[in-house]
Amino acid sequence: MTGVVNFFSSRWVCCALLTIMLFFPAGSSALTSNVELETILRGFARDVPVDGNSRVIPAYTYLKLDLKNITPTGISFHGYGWGRYDLADSGFYDSQGQGELLYGYLEYHKKFSSLRARLGRIHVFEGVANETLDGLWGAGKLSPRVSLSGYAGQPVGLSSTNDRSGDSLFGGRVAYDGGEKYLVGFSAKFSNNDGNTADRMIGTDLIYYLPKDMTLFGFSKFNTDESSFAEHSWELRIPFEPFDIKPYLQYYDYDSYFGTGDKAKLPFQNLAQSGESLAILGVDSFWRKSEELNLGAKLKLYSYDQNDSSQYIALVANLIGEERTQSGGELGYMRGEAANNNYLLLRLYTYQDQLPAKYWVSFVSADLVYALYDKKINSEDSSLFISLGAGKHVWNDALDLKLSGDYSIDPFYDSDLRVMLSASYSFGRGL
C-alpha cells in the first residue's frame, strides 16, 4: 500500500491544491470543472515465486481533474494519476498497492496573450524533449514570428536511481514561423543523474509546405555525448484526391537513442550498449473510396546494422459508421530470416456504438489477431489473440460500463485468459 500512499501524498499535489485554495475566489461563477474517473478490475492467473500459479486481481483507478478559470487572472489546475491495488495479494507485483501522479500542475494562460506558464509535475513534449519533470515550464512569443519555450526542474524518470538528489533537467526550444511556407524549430535538452551527465541532446524540427498541398515534416536529434545522431523521423504527405500517399524514413542509433550516460538502465541499458542501429523506410497509401470506406496498402522495410533485415507488406480496409462505430481489417506478410519474423498476419476488428434501445448493451467490440508462421516455433506454427467486449452508456453518456475478455495463445507461452470490468465516468460543469 506504500505506493498508493506515496502517490496521494506527493508534495507537488499538496502544493498545487494548497495554492488553488489560496487563489480560489469565493462565489466565482466562471469556474468550470471536468472530472474523468475510470475504474478497471482485471483477473488472470500467473506463476508467482511463492505459491506457483496464483490468481491475480488488480484493481486500477485513473483520475483526471481539470479546474479552469480559478481566478480572473487566468489560473487553472490540471491533474492526472493512477493507482493499483492487488485484491488477491498474489505477490505478482512488487507491492500490493502502487500508484503514480502522471501530471499535476497549475497553469497560467490569459486570452489574447501568448504567454503560458505551468508549475508542478509537467510532461514536456516539444523538440527533442519527451520528459516528465517536477518544475516550471513557460512559453511565449518574442515577436509575431519568433516563439520561445523553456523548462527546468527534476526529472521524474531518474528517481529510481539513488533517489532524486543531484537530479536536474532543463532545456528549451526556439521556433521561427515562416508563414505559409514553413515552421522551423531548434531545441536542446540537458539532464543530470546524481550530478553526473544523463542526457545531452540537441535537435531541429521542421514543417515545410510544398506546392499541391504537399507537406514535409519531421525532426532529427543529435546526442552530443556520442557525437552522433540518435534519431531521424521524416515523412512527406502527398494528397492526390481521392488518394493519400505518405512515404517516410526513420533511423535510430541505439547507443545514442537509449543513452550512454547515467540515464541508461535496464532493460534499455543492454540496448544502449549493443552498437545496433535501425533504419525504416516505408510508404502508406490510402484510397478514400467514399465517406464510409477507406482502402489502403502499407510497405515497410527494416534494415539493421547487426541483425537480419525484414520486409512487411499489407492491405488494410476501414469502414466508418455513425458516432464512434468503426470496423476494419489488415492482411499482411512479414518476411525475415528468423522464424519469429516470418509470418502471415490477419487482423479483424469492430466497434459498434449506439445500438438500438431494445438491446441491454449500448456498444460491443471485437478484435482478432492471427499469425501463421512459415516455420514452427517451440512446436507451434501460429498465434491467436481474441478480445470481446460489451458495455452500456448510462446517465446521458456520462458513465460507461464495460465487460470484456481476452484470450491468447502463442508459441512462447501457454494460453492466457483475462477478464476486465471497467467503469468510466466523465463529469463537467460550471460552479
CSV table of C-alpha atoms in Angstrom, one decimal:
chain,number,residue,atom,x,y,z
A,1,MET,CA,0.0,0.0,0.0
A,2,THR,CA,3.0,2.2,0.3
A,3,GLY,CA,3.0,3.2,-3.4
A,4,VAL,CA,-0.6,4.4,-3.2
A,5,VAL,CA,0.2,6.4,-0.1
A,6,ASN,CA,3.2,8.0,-1.8
A,7,PHE,CA,1.0,8.8,-4.8
A,8,PHE,CA,-1.6,10.7,-2.8
A,9,SER,CA,1.0,12.4,-0.6
A,10,SER,CA,3.1,13.7,-3.4
A,11,ARG,CA,4.4,17.1,-2.3
A,12,TRP,CA,3.5,18.5,-5.7
A,13,VAL,CA,-0.1,17.6,-5.4
A,14,CYS,CA,-0.3,19.1,-1.9
A,15,CYS,CA,1.4,22.3,-3.1
A,16,ALA,CA,-0.9,22.6,-6.1
A,17,LEU,CA,-4.1,22.1,-4.0
A,18,LEU,CA,-2.9,24.5,-1.4
A,19,THR,CA,-2.2,27.1,-4.0
A,20,ILE,CA,-5.6,26.5,-5.5
A,21,MET,CA,-7.3,27.2,-2.2
A,22,LEU,CA,-5.3,30.3,-1.7
A,23,PHE,CA,-6.4,31.7,-5.1
A,24,PHE,CA,-9.9,30.3,-5.1
A,25,PRO,CA,-12.4,33.2,-5.5
A,26,ALA,CA,-15.5,32.7,-3.3
A,27,GLY,CA,-18.7,32.6,-5.3
A,28,SER,CA,-17.0,32.6,-8.7
A,29,SER,CA,-19.4,31.9,-11.5
A,30,ALA,CA,-16.7,31.5,-14.2
A,31,LEU,CA,-15.1,28.4,-12.6
A,32,THR,CA,-15.6,25.3,-14.7
A,33,SER,CA,-14.6,21.8,-13.8
A,34,ASN,CA,-14.2,18.5,-15.6
A,35,VAL,CA,-13.7,15.1,-13.8
A,36,GLU,CA,-12.9,11.8,-15.6
A,37,LEU,CA,-12.7,8.7,-13.4
A,38,GLU,CA,-12.1,5.2,-14.7
A,39,THR,CA,-12.0,2.1,-12.5
A,40,ILE,CA,-10.8,-1.2,-14.0
A,41,LEU,CA,-11.0,-4.6,-12.3
A,42,ARG,CA,-8.8,-7.3,-14.0
A,43,GLY,CA,-8.5,-11.0,-13.4
A,44,PHE,CA,-5.9,-13.6,-14.6
A,45,ALA,CA,-3.6,-16.3,-13.4
A,46,ARG,CA,0.2,-16.1,-13.3
A,47,ASP,CA,3.2,-18.0,-11.9
A,48,VAL,CA,4.5,-16.3,-8.8
A,49,PRO,CA,7.7,-17.0,-6.9
A,50,VAL,CA,6.0,-18.0,-3.6
A,51,ASP,CA,3.0,-20.2,-4.4
A,52,GLY,CA,3.5,-21.1,-8.1
A,53,ASN,CA,0.3,-20.5,-10.1
A,54,SER,CA,-1.9,-17.9,-8.5
A,55,ARG,CA,-4.9,-15.7,-9.2
A,56,VAL,CA,-4.1,-12.0,-9.7
A,57,ILE,CA,-6.9,-9.5,-9.3
A,58,PRO,CA,-5.6,-5.9,-9.7
A,59,ALA,CA,-8.0,-3.0,-9.4
A,60,TYR,CA,-6.9,0.1,-11.3
A,61,THR,CA,-8.2,3.7,-10.9
A,62,TYR,CA,-7.4,6.5,-13.2
A,63,LEU,CA,-8.4,10.1,-12.2
A,64,LYS,CA,-8.3,13.2,-14.4
A,65,LEU,CA,-9.2,16.6,-13.0
A,66,ASP,CA,-9.4,20.0,-14.7
A,67,LEU,CA,-10.3,23.2,-13.0
A,68,LYS,CA,-10.4,26.2,-15.3
A,69,ASN,CA,-10.9,29.9,-14.6
A,70,ILE,CA,-10.0,29.5,-10.9
A,71,THR,CA,-9.1,33.2,-10.8
A,72,PRO,CA,-9.8,36.1,-13.2
A,73,THR,CA,-6.0,36.3,-13.9
A,74,GLY,CA,-6.1,33.0,-15.9
A,75,ILE,CA,-5.1,30.3,-13.4
A,76,SER,CA,-6.2,26.7,-13.9
A,77,PHE,CA,-5.3,23.3,-12.5
A,78,HIS,CA,-4.8,20.1,-14.4
A,79,GLY,CA,-4.1,16.7,-12.8
A,80,TYR,CA,-4.0,13.0,-13.9
A,81,GLY,CA,-2.8,9.9,-12.0
A,82,TRP,CA,-3.4,6.3,-11.4
A,83,GLY,CA,-3.4,3.8,-8.6
A,84,ARG,CA,-3.4,0.0,-8.5
A,85,TYR,CA,-4.2,-2.5,-5.7
A,86,ASP,CA,-4.0,-6.3,-5.9
A,87,LEU,CA,-7.1,-7.5,-4.2
A,88,ALA,CA,-5.8,-11.1,-4.2
A,89,ASP,CA,-2.4,-10.1,-2.6
A,90,SER,CA,-0.9,-12.6,-5.1
A,91,GLY,CA,2.7,-11.4,-4.8
A,92,PHE,CA,2.8,-10.9,-8.6
A,93,TYR,CA,3.6,-7.2,-8.3
A,94,ASP,CA,6.5,-5.7,-6.3
A,95,SER,CA,4.0,-4.3,-3.8
A,96,GLN,CA,0.3,-4.9,-3.2
A,97,GLY,CA,-0.5,-1.2,-3.8
A,98,GLN,CA,1.1,1.2,-6.2
A,99,GLY,CA,0.3,4.5,-7.9
A,100,GLU,CA,1.8,7.4,-9.7
A,101,LEU,CA,1.0,11.0,-10.4
A,102,LEU,CA,1.5,11.4,-14.2
A,103,TYR,CA,0.9,15.2,-14.2
A,104,GLY,CA,-0.4,17.8,-11.8
A,105,TYR,CA,0.2,21.5,-12.4
A,106,LEU,CA,-1.1,25.0,-12.1
A,107,GLU,CA,-1.3,26.8,-15.4
A,108,TYR,CA,-1.3,30.5,-16.2
A,109,HIS,CA,-2.8,31.4,-19.6
A,110,LYS,CA,-4.9,34.5,-20.4
A,111,LYS,CA,-7.0,35.1,-23.5
A,112,PHE,CA,-5.3,37.1,-26.2
A,113,SER,CA,-1.9,36.5,-24.7
A,114,SER,CA,0.9,34.2,-26.0
A,115,LEU,CA,2.4,33.8,-22.5
A,116,ARG,CA,1.8,30.5,-20.8
A,117,ALA,CA,3.4,29.0,-17.7
A,118,ARG,CA,3.0,25.7,-15.8
A,119,LEU,CA,4.2,24.8,-12.3
A,120,GLY,CA,4.1,21.3,-10.8
A,121,ARG,CA,4.5,17.9,-12.4
A,122,ILE,CA,4.6,18.5,-16.1
A,123,HIS,CA,5.1,16.4,-19.2
A,124,VAL,CA,7.1,18.3,-21.9
A,125,PHE,CA,6.7,17.1,-25.5
A,126,GLU,CA,8.4,19.5,-27.8
A,127,GLY,CA,11.5,19.4,-29.9
A,128,VAL,CA,14.0,16.9,-28.5
A,129,ALA,CA,12.1,16.6,-25.2
A,130,ASN,CA,9.7,13.9,-24.2
A,131,GLU,CA,10.1,14.1,-20.5
A,132,THR,CA,8.1,14.4,-17.2
A,133,LEU,CA,9.6,16.7,-14.6
A,134,ASP,CA,8.7,18.4,-11.4
A,135,GLY,CA,9.4,22.1,-12.0
A,136,LEU,CA,8.5,25.0,-14.2
A,137,TRP,CA,7.6,25.4,-17.9
A,138,GLY,CA,7.0,28.6,-19.8
A,139,ALA,CA,6.3,29.7,-23.4
A,140,GLY,CA,5.6,32.8,-25.3
A,141,LYS,CA,6.2,34.9,-28.5
A,142,LEU,CA,9.2,37.2,-28.7
A,143,SER,CA,7.8,38.6,-31.9
A,144,PRO,CA,5.0,37.7,-34.4
A,145,ARG,CA,7.2,35.1,-36.0
A,146,VAL,CA,9.6,34.0,-33.2
A,147,SER,CA,8.5,31.9,-30.2
A,148,LEU,CA,10.4,30.6,-27.2
A,149,SER,CA,9.8,27.9,-24.6
A,150,GLY,CA,11.8,26.6,-21.7
A,151,TYR,CA,11.6,24.3,-18.7
A,152,ALA,CA,13.7,23.4,-15.6
A,153,GLY,CA,13.3,21.1,-12.7
A,154,GLN,CA,13.9,17.5,-11.5
A,155,PRO,CA,13.3,14.6,-14.0
A,156,VAL,CA,10.8,12.0,-12.8
A,157,GLY,CA,12.3,9.2,-14.9
A,158,LEU,CA,15.6,9.2,-13.0
A,159,SER,CA,14.1,9.0,-9.5
A,160,SER,CA,14.7,5.2,-9.3
A,161,THR,CA,18.5,5.6,-9.2
A,162,ASN,CA,19.8,6.8,-5.8
A,163,ASP,CA,16.6,8.8,-5.1
A,164,ARG,CA,16.4,12.3,-6.6
A,165,SER,CA,19.3,14.2,-5.0
A,166,GLY,CA,21.5,15.8,-7.7
A,167,ASP,CA,19.0,15.1,-10.4
A,168,SER,CA,18.2,18.0,-12.8
A,169,LEU,CA,16.6,18.6,-16.2
A,170,PHE,CA,16.4,21.8,-18.2
A,171,GLY,CA,16.0,22.8,-21.9
A,172,GLY,CA,14.1,24.8,-24.4
A,173,ARG,CA,13.0,25.4,-27.9
A,174,VAL,CA,13.1,28.5,-30.2
A,175,ALA,CA,10.9,28.5,-33.3
A,176,TYR,CA,10.5,30.7,-36.4
A,177,ASP,CA,7.2,30.8,-38.2
A,178,GLY,CA,7.8,31.4,-42.0
A,179,GLY,CA,4.1,32.0,-42.6
A,180,GLU,CA,2.6,29.8,-45.3
A,181,LYS,CA,6.0,28.4,-46.3
A,182,TYR,CA,7.5,26.7,-43.2
A,183,LEU,CA,7.9,26.4,-39.4
A,184,VAL,CA,11.3,25.5,-38.1
A,185,GLY,CA,12.4,24.9,-34.5
A,186,PHE,CA,15.7,24.3,-32.7
A,187,SER,CA,15.8,22.7,-29.3
A,188,ALA,CA,18.1,21.4,-26.6
A,189,LYS,CA,17.8,19.2,-23.5
A,190,PHE,CA,20.3,18.6,-20.7
A,191,SER,CA,19.8,16.2,-17.7
A,192,ASN,CA,21.9,15.0,-14.8
A,193,ASN,CA,21.5,12.0,-12.6
A,194,ASP,CA,23.1,12.4,-9.1
A,195,GLY,CA,25.2,15.2,-10.6
A,196,ASN,CA,26.5,13.1,-13.5
A,197,THR,CA,25.6,13.5,-17.1
A,198,ALA,CA,22.5,11.6,-18.1
A,199,ASP,CA,21.5,13.2,-21.4
A,200,ARG,CA,22.7,15.8,-23.7
A,201,MET,CA,20.5,16.3,-26.8
A,202,ILE,CA,20.1,18.9,-29.4
A,203,GLY,CA,17.8,18.9,-32.5
A,204,THR,CA,15.7,20.5,-35.1
A,205,ASP,CA,12.2,20.1,-36.3
A,206,LEU,CA,10.5,21.3,-39.5
A,207,ILE,CA,7.2,21.7,-41.2
A,208,TYR,CA,7.6,22.7,-44.9
A,209,TYR,CA,4.6,23.4,-47.1
A,210,LEU,CA,5.1,22.4,-50.7
A,211,PRO,CA,3.0,23.0,-53.8
A,212,LYS,CA,-0.1,20.9,-54.5
A,213,ASP,CA,-0.9,20.8,-50.7
A,214,MET,CA,2.1,18.5,-50.1
A,215,THR,CA,3.7,18.8,-46.6
A,216,LEU,CA,7.2,17.7,-45.4
A,217,PHE,CA,7.7,17.4,-41.7
A,218,GLY,CA,9.9,15.7,-39.2
A,219,PHE,CA,12.7,16.0,-36.7
A,220,SER,CA,16.3,15.0,-36.1
A,221,LYS,CA,18.0,14.5,-32.7
A,222,PHE,CA,21.8,14.7,-32.1
A,223,ASN,CA,23.5,13.2,-29.0
A,224,THR,CA,26.4,15.5,-28.1
A,225,ASP,CA,28.0,12.9,-25.8
A,226,GLU,CA,28.2,10.3,-28.6
A,227,SER,CA,28.7,13.0,-31.3
A,228,SER,CA,26.2,11.1,-33.5
A,229,PHE,CA,22.6,11.4,-34.5
A,230,ALA,CA,20.2,9.5,-32.2
A,231,GLU,CA,17.1,9.7,-34.3
A,232,HIS,CA,15.7,10.8,-37.6
A,233,SER,CA,12.0,10.8,-38.3
A,234,TRP,CA,10.7,12.4,-41.6
A,235,GLU,CA,7.7,12.0,-43.7
A,236,LEU,CA,6.1,13.5,-46.8
A,237,ARG,CA,2.3,13.7,-47.2
A,238,ILE,CA,1.1,13.8,-50.8
A,239,PRO,CA,-2.7,14.3,-51.2
A,240,PHE,CA,-3.9,13.2,-54.6
A,241,GLU,CA,-7.6,13.0,-54.5
A,242,PRO,CA,-9.0,10.6,-53.6
A,243,PHE,CA,-5.7,9.1,-52.6
A,244,ASP,CA,-3.2,10.0,-49.8
A,245,ILE,CA,0.4,8.8,-50.1
A,246,LYS,CA,2.8,9.0,-47.2
A,247,PRO,CA,6.4,7.9,-47.7
A,248,TYR,CA,8.6,8.1,-44.5
A,249,LEU,CA,12.0,7.4,-43.2
A,250,GLN,CA,13.1,6.6,-39.6
A,251,TYR,CA,16.5,6.0,-38.2
A,252,TYR,CA,17.6,5.0,-34.7
A,253,ASP,CA,21.2,4.7,-33.3
A,254,TYR,CA,20.6,2.6,-30.2
A,255,ASP,CA,23.7,3.8,-28.3
A,256,SER,CA,22.8,7.4,-28.8
A,257,TYR,CA,19.0,7.0,-28.6
A,258,PHE,CA,18.8,5.0,-25.4
A,259,GLY,CA,21.5,7.0,-23.7
A,260,THR,CA,25.1,6.1,-22.7
A,261,GLY,CA,25.3,8.2,-19.6
A,262,ASP,CA,23.7,7.6,-16.1
A,263,LYS,CA,20.3,7.7,-17.7
A,264,ALA,CA,20.6,4.3,-19.3
A,265,LYS,CA,19.1,1.5,-17.1
A,266,LEU,CA,17.6,-2.0,-17.7
A,267,PRO,CA,16.1,-3.0,-20.0
A,268,PHE,CA,17.4,-0.2,-22.1
A,269,GLN,CA,20.9,-0.4,-20.8
A,270,ASN,CA,21.6,-3.5,-22.9
A,271,LEU,CA,20.2,-1.8,-26.0
A,272,ALA,CA,22.3,1.3,-25.3
A,273,GLN,CA,25.4,-0.8,-25.3
A,274,SER,CA,24.5,-3.0,-28.3
A,275,GLY,CA,26.0,-1.0,-31.1
A,276,GLU,CA,22.9,-1.6,-33.1
A,277,SER,CA,21.1,0.8,-35.5
A,278,LEU,CA,17.8,0.5,-37.3
A,279,ALA,CA,16.7,2.2,-40.5
A,280,ILE,CA,13.0,2.0,-41.5
A,281,LEU,CA,11.8,3.0,-45.0
A,282,GLY,CA,8.1,2.8,-45.7
A,283,VAL,CA,5.1,4.1,-47.5
A,284,ASP,CA,1.4,4.2,-46.5
A,285,SER,CA,-1.2,4.8,-49.2
A,286,PHE,CA,-5.0,5.3,-48.7
A,287,TRP,CA,-7.9,5.4,-51.0
A,288,ARG,CA,-11.0,7.3,-49.7
A,289,LYS,CA,-13.4,5.3,-51.8
A,290,SER,CA,-16.3,7.0,-50.0
A,291,GLU,CA,-17.1,8.9,-46.8
A,292,GLU,CA,-17.6,5.5,-45.1
A,293,LEU,CA,-14.9,3.3,-46.8
A,294,ASN,CA,-11.2,3.7,-46.8
A,295,LEU,CA,-8.8,1.2,-48.5
A,296,GLY,CA,-5.1,1.2,-48.3
A,297,ALA,CA,-1.7,-0.5,-48.5
A,298,LYS,CA,1.5,-0.5,-46.5
A,299,LEU,CA,5.1,-1.3,-47.3
A,300,LYS,CA,7.8,-1.2,-44.6
A,301,LEU,CA,11.4,-2.2,-44.9
A,302,TYR,CA,13.5,-2.8,-41.8
A,303,SER,CA,17.3,-2.6,-42.1
A,304,TYR,CA,19.5,-3.4,-39.1
A,305,ASP,CA,23.2,-3.0,-38.7
A,306,GLN,CA,23.8,-6.2,-36.8
A,307,ASN,CA,20.7,-8.3,-37.2
A,308,ASP,CA,18.7,-9.6,-40.2
A,309,SER,CA,16.7,-7.2,-42.2
A,310,SER,CA,13.0,-7.8,-42.9
A,311,GLN,CA,10.1,-6.5,-45.0
A,312,TYR,CA,6.4,-6.1,-44.3
A,313,ILE,CA,3.6,-5.6,-46.8
A,314,ALA,CA,-0.1,-5.3,-46.0
A,315,LEU,CA,-3.6,-4.4,-47.3
A,316,VAL,CA,-6.0,-2.5,-45.0
A,317,ALA,CA,-9.7,-1.6,-45.0
A,318,ASN,CA,-11.6,0.7,-42.7
A,319,LEU,CA,-15.4,1.1,-42.6
A,320,ILE,CA,-16.6,4.2,-40.6
A,321,GLY,CA,-20.2,4.5,-39.4
A,322,GLU,CA,-22.1,6.9,-37.2
A,323,GLU,CA,-20.8,8.1,-33.9
A,324,ARG,CA,-17.7,6.0,-33.0
A,325,THR,CA,-18.8,2.9,-34.9
A,326,GLN,CA,-15.9,1.5,-36.9
A,327,SER,CA,-14.9,-1.8,-38.5
A,328,GLY,CA,-11.8,-2.9,-40.4
A,329,GLY,CA,-9.0,-5.3,-41.0
A,330,GLU,CA,-5.5,-5.8,-42.1
A,331,LEU,CA,-3.9,-8.7,-44.1
A,332,GLY,CA,-0.1,-8.6,-44.1
A,333,TYR,CA,3.0,-10.6,-44.6
A,334,MET,CA,6.3,-10.2,-42.8
A,335,ARG,CA,9.4,-11.7,-44.5
A,336,GLY,CA,12.6,-12.1,-42.5
A,337,GLU,CA,15.4,-14.6,-41.8
A,338,ALA,CA,14.4,-15.5,-38.2
A,339,ALA,CA,11.5,-17.9,-37.7
A,340,ASN,CA,9.5,-15.5,-35.5
A,341,ASN,CA,10.0,-12.8,-38.1
A,342,ASN,CA,8.5,-14.7,-41.0
A,343,TYR,CA,4.7,-14.9,-40.8
A,344,LEU,CA,1.3,-14.1,-42.3
A,345,LEU,CA,-0.8,-11.7,-40.3
A,346,LEU,CA,-4.6,-11.3,-40.2
A,347,ARG,CA,-6.4,-8.7,-38.0
A,348,LEU,CA,-10.1,-8.0,-37.9
A,349,TYR,CA,-11.8,-5.6,-35.5
A,350,THR,CA,-15.1,-3.9,-35.0
A,351,TYR,CA,-16.7,-1.4,-32.6
A,352,GLN,CA,-20.5,-0.9,-32.8
A,353,ASP,CA,-21.8,2.1,-30.9
A,354,GLN,CA,-25.3,3.5,-30.3
A,355,LEU,CA,-27.1,0.1,-30.6
A,356,PRO,CA,-30.9,0.2,-30.6
A,357,ALA,CA,-32.6,0.8,-27.2
A,358,LYS,CA,-34.2,-2.7,-27.3
A,359,TYR,CA,-30.7,-4.2,-26.6
A,360,TRP,CA,-29.4,-4.1,-23.0
A,361,VAL,CA,-26.0,-3.1,-24.2
A,362,SER,CA,-25.1,0.2,-25.9
A,363,PHE,CA,-21.9,-0.9,-27.6
A,364,VAL,CA,-20.0,-4.1,-28.5
A,365,SER,CA,-16.4,-4.6,-29.6
A,366,ALA,CA,-14.3,-7.4,-31.0
A,367,ASP,CA,-10.7,-7.8,-32.0
A,368,LEU,CA,-8.9,-10.8,-33.6
A,369,VAL,CA,-5.2,-11.1,-34.4
A,370,TYR,CA,-3.9,-14.3,-36.0
A,371,ALA,CA,-0.4,-15.0,-37.1
A,372,LEU,CA,0.7,-18.1,-39.1
A,373,TYR,CA,4.5,-18.7,-39.1
A,374,ASP,CA,6.3,-20.2,-42.0
A,375,LYS,CA,8.3,-22.4,-39.6
A,376,LYS,CA,7.4,-24.0,-36.3
A,377,ILE,CA,8.5,-22.2,-33.1
A,378,ASN,CA,8.5,-24.4,-30.0
A,379,SER,CA,6.4,-27.0,-31.8
A,380,GLU,CA,3.8,-24.3,-32.7
A,381,ASP,CA,3.2,-22.6,-36.0
A,382,SER,CA,0.6,-20.0,-35.1
A,383,SER,CA,-0.5,-17.5,-32.5
A,384,LEU,CA,-4.0,-16.1,-31.7
A,385,PHE,CA,-5.4,-13.2,-29.8
A,386,ILE,CA,-9.2,-12.6,-29.4
A,387,SER,CA,-10.9,-9.8,-27.4
A,388,LEU,CA,-14.6,-9.5,-26.9
A,389,GLY,CA,-16.4,-6.7,-25.0
A,390,ALA,CA,-19.8,-5.2,-24.4
A,391,GLY,CA,-20.9,-2.1,-22.5
A,392,LYS,CA,-23.6,0.3,-21.6
A,393,HIS,CA,-23.9,4.1,-21.8
A,394,VAL,CA,-25.8,5.5,-18.8
A,395,TRP,CA,-26.6,8.9,-17.2
A,396,ASN,CA,-26.7,10.7,-20.6
A,397,ASP,CA,-23.4,9.0,-21.7
A,398,ALA,CA,-21.6,10.3,-18.6
A,399,LEU,CA,-20.9,6.8,-17.4
A,400,ASP,CA,-19.7,3.8,-19.5
A,401,LEU,CA,-19.8,0.3,-18.1
A,402,LYS,CA,-17.9,-2.4,-20.0
A,403,LEU,CA,-17.2,-6.1,-19.5
A,404,SER,CA,-14.5,-7.7,-21.7
A,405,GLY,CA,-12.4,-10.8,-22.0
A,406,ASP,CA,-9.1,-11.5,-23.8
A,407,TYR,CA,-7.8,-14.9,-24.8
A,408,SER,CA,-4.4,-15.5,-26.4
A,409,ILE,CA,-2.1,-18.4,-27.2
A,410,ASP,CA,1.4,-18.1,-28.5
A,411,PRO,CA,4.5,-20.3,-29.3
A,412,PHE,CA,6.3,-18.5,-26.4
A,413,TYR,CA,3.8,-19.2,-23.6
A,414,ASP,CA,0.7,-21.2,-22.7
A,415,SER,CA,-2.8,-20.0,-23.3
A,416,ASP,CA,-3.8,-16.9,-21.4
A,417,LEU,CA,-7.3,-15.7,-20.4
A,418,ARG,CA,-8.0,-12.3,-18.9
A,419,VAL,CA,-11.3,-10.7,-17.8
A,420,MET,CA,-11.8,-7.0,-17.3
A,421,LEU,CA,-14.7,-4.9,-15.8
A,422,SER,CA,-14.4,-1.2,-16.2
A,423,ALA,CA,-16.4,1.9,-15.3
A,424,SER,CA,-15.5,5.3,-17.0
A,425,TYR,CA,-17.2,8.4,-15.6
A,426,SER,CA,-16.9,11.9,-17.1
A,427,PHE,CA,-18.5,14.9,-15.4
A,428,GLY,CA,-18.1,18.5,-16.4
A,429,ARG,CA,-19.9,21.6,-15.0
A,430,GLY,CA,-19.6,25.2,-14.1
A,431,LEU,CA,-19.5,26.2,-10.5
